[in-house]
PDB file of C-alpha atoms in Angstrom:
ATOM      1  CA  MET G   1      82.541  10.276 109.675  1.00 97.00           C
ATOM      2  CA  LEU G   2      80.608   7.119 110.473  1.00 98.00           C
ATOM      3  CA  ILE G   3      78.516   6.097 107.451  1.00 98.00           C
ATOM      4  CA  GLY G   4      75.795   3.440 107.539  1.00 98.00           C
ATOM      5  CA  ILE G   5      74.425   1.325 104.708  1.00 98.00           C
ATOM      6  CA  PRO G   6      71.328  -0.574 105.835  1.00 98.00           C
ATOM      7  CA  LYS G   7      69.743  -3.326 103.762  1.00 98.00           C
ATOM      8  CA  GLU G   8      66.772  -2.053 101.773  1.00 98.00           C
ATOM      9  CA  ILE G   9      63.472  -3.399 103.099  1.00 97.00           C
ATOM     10  CA  LYS G  10      61.075  -2.057 100.485  1.00 96.00           C
ATOM     11  CA  ASN G  11      59.348  -4.887  98.612  1.00 96.00           C
ATOM     12  CA  ASN G  12      61.275  -5.886  95.448  1.00 95.00           C
ATOM     13  CA  GLU G  13      64.073  -3.362  96.095  1.00 96.00           C
ATOM     14  CA  ASN G  14      67.257  -5.344  95.578  1.00 95.00           C
ATOM     15  CA  ARG G  15      69.720  -2.513  95.023  1.00 97.00           C
ATOM     16  CA  VAL G  16      72.260  -1.316  97.562  1.00 98.00           C
ATOM     17  CA  ALA G  17      73.257   2.315  98.105  1.00 97.00           C
ATOM     18  CA  LEU G  18      77.029   1.825  97.727  1.00 97.00           C
ATOM     19  CA  THR G  19      79.173  -0.676  95.880  1.00 98.00           C
ATOM     20  CA  PRO G  20      82.329  -2.123  97.419  1.00 98.00           C
ATOM     21  CA  ALA G  21      84.329   0.328  95.270  1.00 98.00           C
ATOM     22  CA  GLY G  22      82.383   3.187  96.867  1.00 98.00           C
ATOM     23  CA  ILE G  23      83.197   1.802 100.299  1.00 98.00           C
ATOM     24  CA  HIS G  24      86.884   1.655  99.346  1.00 98.00           C
ATOM     25  CA  SER G  25      86.852   5.306  98.322  1.00 98.00           C
ATOM     26  CA  LEU G  26      85.218   6.403 101.583  1.00 98.00           C
ATOM     27  CA  VAL G  27      87.548   4.305 103.749  1.00 98.00           C
ATOM     28  CA  GLN G  28      90.579   5.704 101.883  1.00 98.00           C
ATOM     29  CA  LYS G  29      89.364   9.189 102.848  1.00 98.00           C
ATOM     30  CA  GLY G  30      89.287   8.201 106.521  1.00 98.00           C
ATOM     31  CA  HIS G  31      85.612   7.344 106.983  1.00 98.00           C
ATOM     32  CA  GLN G  32      84.296   4.273 108.779  1.00 98.00           C
ATOM     33  CA  VAL G  33      81.495   2.451 106.965  1.00 98.00           C
ATOM     34  CA  LEU G  34      78.966   0.079 108.525  1.00 98.00           C
ATOM     35  CA  VAL G  35      77.199  -2.242 106.082  1.00 98.00           C
ATOM     36  CA  GLU G  36      74.281  -4.353 107.245  1.00 98.00           C
ATOM     37  CA  THR G  37      74.849  -8.024 106.500  1.00 98.00           C
ATOM     38  CA  ILE G  38      73.586  -9.130 103.059  1.00 98.00           C
ATOM     39  CA  ALA G  39      72.739  -5.514 102.111  1.00 98.00           C
ATOM     40  CA  GLY G  40      74.487  -5.966  98.765  1.00 97.00           C
ATOM     41  CA  LEU G  41      73.391  -9.499  97.965  1.00 97.00           C
ATOM     42  CA  GLY G  42      70.565  -8.465  95.617  1.00 96.00           C
ATOM     43  CA  SER G  43      73.081  -6.389  93.651  1.00 97.00           C
ATOM     44  CA  GLY G  44      75.617  -9.205  93.476  1.00 97.00           C
ATOM     45  CA  PHE G  45      77.915  -8.088  96.311  1.00 98.00           C
ATOM     46  CA  THR G  46      78.753 -10.280  99.293  1.00 98.00           C
ATOM     47  CA  ASP G  47      79.641  -9.265 102.826  1.00 98.00           C
ATOM     48  CA  ALA G  48      83.177 -10.455 102.032  1.00 98.00           C
ATOM     49  CA  ASP G  49      83.337  -7.999  99.098  1.00 98.00           C
ATOM     50  CA  TYR G  50      82.500  -5.120 101.445  1.00 98.00           C
ATOM     51  CA  LYS G  51      84.788  -6.319 104.205  1.00 98.00           C
ATOM     52  CA  ALA G  52      87.690  -6.598 101.741  1.00 98.00           C
ATOM     53  CA  GLN G  53      87.246  -2.886 100.990  1.00 98.00           C
ATOM     54  CA  GLY G  54      87.322  -1.889 104.655  1.00 98.00           C
ATOM     55  CA  ALA G  55      83.667  -1.948 105.680  1.00 98.00           C
ATOM     56  CA  THR G  56      82.517  -3.245 109.034  1.00 98.00           C
ATOM     57  CA  ILE G  57      79.682  -5.729 108.591  1.00 98.00           C
ATOM     58  CA  VAL G  58      76.932  -5.318 111.186  1.00 98.00           C
ATOM     59  CA  THR G  59      74.195  -7.833 111.882  1.00 98.00           C
ATOM     60  CA  THR G  60      71.202  -5.524 112.321  1.00 98.00           C
ATOM     61  CA  ALA G  61      69.627  -2.525 110.668  1.00 98.00           C
ATOM     62  CA  ALA G  62      69.699  -0.767 114.041  1.00 98.00           C
ATOM     63  CA  GLU G  63      73.503  -0.940 114.037  1.00 98.00           C
ATOM     64  CA  ALA G  64      73.753   0.489 110.510  1.00 98.00           C
ATOM     65  CA  TRP G  65      71.391   3.324 111.480  1.00 98.00           C
ATOM     66  CA  THR G  66      73.665   4.410 114.386  1.00 98.00           C
ATOM     67  CA  ALA G  67      75.859   6.212 111.850  1.00 98.00           C
ATOM     68  CA  ASP G  68      76.182   9.977 111.400  1.00 98.00           C
ATOM     69  CA  LEU G  69      75.230   9.605 107.719  1.00 98.00           C
ATOM     70  CA  VAL G  70      72.926   6.870 106.432  1.00 98.00           C
ATOM     71  CA  VAL G  71      72.860   6.240 102.693  1.00 98.00           C
ATOM     72  CA  LYS G  72      69.947   4.292 101.234  1.00 98.00           C
ATOM     73  CA  VAL G  73      68.389   3.696  97.833  1.00 97.00           C
ATOM     74  CA  LYS G  74      64.728   4.208  98.742  1.00 96.00           C
ATOM     75  CA  GLU G  75      62.859   6.290 101.290  1.00 95.00           C
ATOM     76  CA  PRO G  76      62.572   4.982 104.840  1.00 96.00           C
ATOM     77  CA  LEU G  77      59.484   2.879 105.455  1.00 95.00           C
ATOM     78  CA  ALA G  78      57.344   3.095 108.585  1.00 96.00           C
ATOM     79  CA  ALA G  79      59.345   0.263 110.170  1.00 97.00           C
ATOM     80  CA  GLU G  80      62.444   2.488 109.910  1.00 97.00           C
ATOM     81  CA  TYR G  81      60.953   5.722 111.299  1.00 97.00           C
ATOM     82  CA  GLY G  82      62.190   4.816 114.777  1.00 97.00           C
ATOM     83  CA  PHE G  83      65.760   5.121 113.497  1.00 98.00           C
ATOM     84  CA  LEU G  84      65.287   8.783 112.520  1.00 98.00           C
ATOM     85  CA  ARG G  85      66.861  11.259 114.954  1.00 97.00           C
ATOM     86  CA  ASP G  86      68.028  14.845 115.218  1.00 97.00           C
ATOM     87  CA  ASP G  87      71.737  14.133 114.684  1.00 97.00           C
ATOM     88  CA  LEU G  88      71.219  12.013 111.557  1.00 98.00           C
ATOM     89  CA  LEU G  89      71.959  13.004 107.979  1.00 98.00           C
ATOM     90  CA  LEU G  90      69.992  10.819 105.549  1.00 98.00           C
ATOM     91  CA  PHE G  91      70.917  10.626 101.856  1.00 97.00           C
ATOM     92  CA  THR G  92      68.337   8.748  99.755  1.00 96.00           C
ATOM     93  CA  TYR G  93      65.345   9.173  97.491  1.00 93.00           C
ATOM     94  CA  LEU G  94      62.695  10.732  99.703  1.00 92.00           C
ATOM     95  CA  HIS G  95      59.558  11.297  97.548  1.00 84.00           C
ATOM     96  CA  MET G  96      58.141  13.545 100.296  1.00 83.00           C
ATOM     97  CA  ALA G  97      55.147  14.746  98.286  1.00 84.00           C
ATOM     98  CA  ALA G  98      53.948  11.167  97.916  1.00 85.00           C
ATOM     99  CA  ALA G  99      54.688  10.234 101.536  1.00 87.00           C
ATOM    100  CA  PRO G 100      53.317  12.823 103.963  1.00 91.00           C
ATOM    101  CA  GLU G 101      53.779  10.406 106.880  1.00 94.00           C
ATOM    102  CA  LEU G 102      57.516  10.270 106.093  1.00 94.00           C
ATOM    103  CA  ALA G 103      57.653  14.072 105.952  1.00 93.00           C
ATOM    104  CA  ASP G 104      55.973  14.167 109.371  1.00 95.00           C
ATOM    105  CA  ALA G 105      58.379  11.566 110.810  1.00 95.00           C
ATOM    106  CA  MET G 106      61.397  13.484 109.532  1.00 94.00           C
ATOM    107  CA  THR G 107      60.055  16.776 110.855  1.00 95.00           C
ATOM    108  CA  ILE G 108      59.269  15.352 114.296  1.00 96.00           C
ATOM    109  CA  SER G 109      62.657  13.610 114.558  1.00 96.00           C
ATOM    110  CA  LYS G 110      64.483  16.646 113.096  1.00 97.00           C
ATOM    111  CA  THR G 111      66.383  14.348 110.731  1.00 96.00           C
ATOM    112  CA  ILE G 112      68.218  16.215 107.989  1.00 96.00           C
ATOM    113  CA  GLY G 113      67.450  14.653 104.629  1.00 95.00           C
ATOM    114  CA  ILE G 114      69.175  15.125 101.302  1.00 94.00           C
ATOM    115  CA  ALA G 115      66.918  13.759  98.580  1.00 92.00           C
ATOM    116  CA  TYR G 116      68.635  12.318  95.521  1.00 90.00           C
ATOM    117  CA  GLU G 117      65.864  13.723  93.357  1.00 89.00           C
ATOM    118  CA  THR G 118      66.658  17.295  94.409  1.00 88.00           C
ATOM    119  CA  VAL G 119      70.446  17.217  93.961  1.00 90.00           C
ATOM    120  CA  ARG G 120      71.654  19.260  91.020  1.00 86.00           C
ATOM    121  CA  ASP G 121      75.027  20.280  89.640  1.00 79.00           C
TER     122      ASP G 121
END
């Protein structure tokens, strides 16, 4: 599976969805992982850290969003709605009740979303 990790663009959100160790685990299982350049910087991880674990560093968010599965920390913002599509699986916090415009964008694009806040045992 092709997995994308875009840089978070929400104001003051410095976390990244996967650590280099997480990338290593996915690559060992046969997945290809695209990490947007400097996505991990706010969490203390460099592009070199990700590359050393088998990630492919991409220069744009658009490239990271071409994946089959995109993993983020926070919900997509309006600037990212254009990346939503019917063959995308999105794993992130979604907060749909507080963001009706996001719910509309996901419905229109037919993006499948798995919200962290709804995952249980």
